[in-house]
Amino acid sequence: MDENVARPPAAPPPPAFPAPWPIEPPPLPPKQRRTNAVIIGSAVAVIAAIVTTGIVVGATKGSTDDGKPSSTAAASGVTDDDPVVPFDEPDPEPTYPQVDADSFSIDLRTTQRQCFGSAGCNVTVEPELTYLGSSSDLDPDAVYEITYEIHGDESGPVIQTAELTNQTSLSYRPSLISTASASTELSVEITDVTSG
């Protein structure tokens, strides 16, 4: 063959098949409803309940109720030689004595004092409480509010409240007292005790 001979232009090969149309997936079969399964399951449950009830009733009617133990109870292995274990009852809640104003003694401790000659003094005091019993007599879960009255302030008695918790923890606010003179003696008394 001659290389100078013109060749016909190369044509693309014809398509083997016509262009495909979009293929739709085959329709799904309709879903079966679960109604049949629910009905069958319910029927099985009802039948099982009836059979179980019949067995229990039949076993109960077959027993003698003359007050004597049945033969299966006699053969249960409990003999007179077995030790009897008493039922342990839970410990009763502990009781605590009633706490009142007479259960405590109180004194004042002076933490600051500033006097102004004949004009009197400003005195800061804190309560010192003492429980007259054993601290174990106090309920550890209770909060005792101890109200006390301080006498000696030039404007009249000062009433304060301290809180006793956990049998030994005392919370209070220091009291600022203004006395008429440097010689004024302060006094204190417990007026009320409540627990909560």
PDB file of N, CA and C in Angstrom, residues 15-50:
ATOM      1  N   PRO A  15     -23.287   3.108  17.256  1.00  0.00           N
ATOM      2  CA  PRO A  15     -23.637   2.548  18.577  1.00  0.00           C
ATOM      3  C   PRO A  15     -24.244   1.170  18.421  1.00  0.00           C
ATOM      4  N   ALA A  16     -23.919   0.334  19.393  1.00  0.00           N
ATOM      5  CA  ALA A  16     -24.381  -1.034  19.338  1.00  0.00           C
ATOM      6  C   ALA A  16     -25.862  -1.129  19.682  1.00  0.00           C
ATOM      7  N   PHE A  17     -26.316  -0.293  20.629  1.00  0.00           N
ATOM      8  CA  PHE A  17     -27.715  -0.324  21.032  1.00  0.00           C
ATOM      9  C   PHE A  17     -28.258   1.089  20.999  1.00  0.00           C
ATOM     10  N   PRO A  18     -29.534   1.218  20.868  1.00  0.00           N
ATOM     11  CA  PRO A  18     -30.076   2.576  20.963  1.00  0.00           C
ATOM     12  C   PRO A  18     -29.882   3.086  22.398  1.00  0.00           C
ATOM     13  N   ALA A  19     -29.887   4.400  22.580  1.00  0.00           N
ATOM     14  CA  ALA A  19     -29.687   5.008  23.911  1.00  0.00           C
ATOM     15  C   ALA A  19     -30.728   4.457  24.886  1.00  0.00           C
ATOM     16  N   PRO A  20     -30.275   4.017  26.057  1.00  0.00           N
ATOM     17  CA  PRO A  20     -31.251   3.427  26.997  1.00  0.00           C
ATOM     18  C   PRO A  20     -32.140   4.489  27.619  1.00  0.00           C
ATOM     19  N   TRP A  21     -33.367   4.089  27.813  1.00  0.00           N
ATOM     20  CA  TRP A  21     -34.303   4.951  28.529  1.00  0.00           C
ATOM     21  C   TRP A  21     -34.044   4.800  30.017  1.00  0.00           C
ATOM     22  N   PRO A  22     -34.362   5.812  30.784  1.00  0.00           N
ATOM     23  CA  PRO A  22     -34.149   5.616  32.229  1.00  0.00           C
ATOM     24  C   PRO A  22     -34.983   4.436  32.715  1.00  0.00           C
ATOM     25  N   ILE A  23     -34.306   3.546  33.434  1.00  0.00           N
ATOM     26  CA  ILE A  23     -34.971   2.338  33.910  1.00  0.00           C
ATOM     27  C   ILE A  23     -35.531   2.619  35.299  1.00  0.00           C
ATOM     28  N   GLU A  24     -36.807   2.336  35.473  1.00  0.00           N
ATOM     29  CA  GLU A  24     -37.439   2.505  36.776  1.00  0.00           C
ATOM     30  C   GLU A  24     -37.287   1.210  37.549  1.00  0.00           C
ATOM     31  N   PRO A  25     -37.021   1.328  38.859  1.00  0.00           N
ATOM     32  CA  PRO A  25     -36.924   0.096  39.637  1.00  0.00           C
ATOM     33  C   PRO A  25     -38.282  -0.579  39.691  1.00  0.00           C
ATOM     34  N   PRO A  26     -38.285  -1.889  39.805  1.00  0.00           N
ATOM     35  CA  PRO A  26     -39.580  -2.577  39.864  1.00  0.00           C
ATOM     36  C   PRO A  26     -40.305  -2.165  41.143  1.00  0.00           C
ATOM     37  N   PRO A  27     -41.592  -2.069  41.079  1.00  0.00           N
ATOM     38  CA  PRO A  27     -42.346  -1.649  42.270  1.00  0.00           C
ATOM     39  C   PRO A  27     -42.173  -2.679  43.393  1.00  0.00           C
ATOM     40  N   LEU A  28     -42.069  -2.140  44.631  1.00  0.00           N
ATOM     41  CA  LEU A  28     -41.923  -3.001  45.804  1.00  0.00           C
ATOM     42  C   LEU A  28     -43.259  -3.651  46.118  1.00  0.00           C
ATOM     43  N   PRO A  29     -43.203  -4.874  46.614  1.00  0.00           N
ATOM     44  CA  PRO A  29     -44.478  -5.494  46.990  1.00  0.00           C
ATOM     45  C   PRO A  29     -45.041  -4.730  48.191  1.00  0.00           C
ATOM     46  N   PRO A  30     -46.335  -4.637  48.310  1.00  0.00           N
ATOM     47  CA  PRO A  30     -46.915  -3.893  49.437  1.00  0.00           C
ATOM     48  C   PRO A  30     -46.486  -4.539  50.763  1.00  0.00           C
ATOM     49  N   LYS A  31     -46.202  -3.646  51.759  1.00  0.00           N
ATOM     50  CA  LYS A  31     -45.768  -4.134  53.073  1.00  0.00           C
ATOM     51  C   LYS A  31     -46.917  -4.877  53.736  1.00  0.00           C
ATOM     52  N   GLN A  32     -46.533  -5.984  54.328  1.00  0.00           N
ATOM     53  CA  GLN A  32     -47.549  -6.723  55.064  1.00  0.00           C
ATOM     54  C   GLN A  32     -47.733  -6.027  56.397  1.00  0.00           C
ATOM     55  N   ARG A  33     -48.901  -5.915  56.772  1.00  0.00           N
ATOM     56  CA  ARG A  33     -49.176  -5.267  58.040  1.00  0.00           C
ATOM     57  C   ARG A  33     -48.828  -6.215  59.170  1.00  0.00           C
ATOM     58  N   ARG A  34     -48.416  -5.608  60.277  1.00  0.00           N
ATOM     59  CA  ARG A  34     -48.030  -6.400  61.441  1.00  0.00           C
ATOM     60  C   ARG A  34     -49.252  -6.790  62.261  1.00  0.00           C
ATOM     61  N   THR A  35     -50.406  -6.474  61.740  1.00  0.00           N
ATOM     62  CA  THR A  35     -51.626  -6.774  62.470  1.00  0.00           C
ATOM     63  C   THR A  35     -51.738  -8.263  62.749  1.00  0.00           C
ATOM     64  N   ASN A  36     -51.424  -9.090  61.759  1.00  0.00           N
ATOM     65  CA  ASN A  36     -51.529 -10.537  61.956  1.00  0.00           C
ATOM     66  C   ASN A  36     -50.596 -10.996  63.073  1.00  0.00           C
ATOM     67  N   ALA A  37     -49.364 -10.480  63.105  1.00  0.00           N
ATOM     68  CA  ALA A  37     -48.408 -10.895  64.135  1.00  0.00           C
ATOM     69  C   ALA A  37     -48.879 -10.453  65.516  1.00  0.00           C
ATOM     70  N   VAL A  38     -49.447  -9.260  65.609  1.00  0.00           N
ATOM     71  CA  VAL A  38     -49.938  -8.764  66.896  1.00  0.00           C
ATOM     72  C   VAL A  38     -51.104  -9.612  67.380  1.00  0.00           C
ATOM     73  N   ILE A  39     -52.008  -9.951  66.490  1.00  0.00           N
ATOM     74  CA  ILE A  39     -53.166 -10.769  66.874  1.00  0.00           C
ATOM     75  C   ILE A  39     -52.709 -12.151  67.320  1.00  0.00           C
ATOM     76  N   ILE A  40     -51.803 -12.749  66.581  1.00  0.00           N
ATOM     77  CA  ILE A  40     -51.321 -14.088  66.939  1.00  0.00           C
ATOM     78  C   ILE A  40     -50.579 -14.043  68.276  1.00  0.00           C
ATOM     79  N   GLY A  41     -49.724 -13.020  68.468  1.00  0.00           N
ATOM     80  CA  GLY A  41     -48.985 -12.895  69.730  1.00  0.00           C
ATOM     81  C   GLY A  41     -49.915 -12.702  70.914  1.00  0.00           C
ATOM     82  N   SER A  42     -50.952 -11.891  70.737  1.00  0.00           N
ATOM     83  CA  SER A  42     -51.915 -11.670  71.817  1.00  0.00           C
ATOM     84  C   SER A  42     -52.661 -12.952  72.151  1.00  0.00           C
ATOM     85  N   ALA A  43     -53.050 -13.698  71.133  1.00  0.00           N
ATOM     86  CA  ALA A  43     -53.770 -14.947  71.362  1.00  0.00           C
ATOM     87  C   ALA A  43     -52.899 -15.940  72.125  1.00  0.00           C
ATOM     88  N   VAL A  44     -51.605 -16.022  71.770  1.00  0.00           N
ATOM     89  CA  VAL A  44     -50.696 -16.933  72.473  1.00  0.00           C
ATOM     90  C   VAL A  44     -50.566 -16.520  73.935  1.00  0.00           C
ATOM     91  N   ALA A  45     -50.461 -15.210  74.209  1.00  0.00           N
ATOM     92  CA  ALA A  45     -50.325 -14.731  75.586  1.00  0.00           C
ATOM     93  C   ALA A  45     -51.570 -15.050  76.407  1.00  0.00           C
ATOM     94  N   VAL A  46     -52.751 -14.871  75.820  1.00  0.00           N
ATOM     95  CA  VAL A  46     -53.999 -15.170  76.537  1.00  0.00           C
ATOM     96  C   VAL A  46     -54.093 -16.662  76.830  1.00  0.00           C
ATOM     97  N   ILE A  47     -53.755 -17.490  75.869  1.00  0.00           N
ATOM     98  CA  ILE A  47     -53.818 -18.944  76.079  1.00  0.00           C
ATOM     99  C   ILE A  47     -52.836 -19.360  77.168  1.00  0.00           C
ATOM    100  N   ALA A  48     -51.637 -18.790  77.158  1.00  0.00           N
ATOM    101  CA  ALA A  48     -50.644 -19.129  78.186  1.00  0.00           C
ATOM    102  C   ALA A  48     -51.136 -18.711  79.566  1.00  0.00           C
ATOM    103  N   ALA A  49     -51.782 -17.550  79.677  1.00  0.00           N
ATOM    104  CA  ALA A  49     -52.308 -17.095  80.963  1.00  0.00           C
ATOM    105  C   ALA A  49     -53.411 -18.018  81.459  1.00  0.00           C
ATOM    106  N   ILE A  50     -54.282 -18.467  80.561  1.00  0.00           N
ATOM    107  CA  ILE A  50     -55.374 -19.370  80.952  1.00  0.00           C
ATOM    108  C   ILE A  50     -54.813 -20.708  81.415  1.00  0.00           C
TER     109      ILE A  50
END
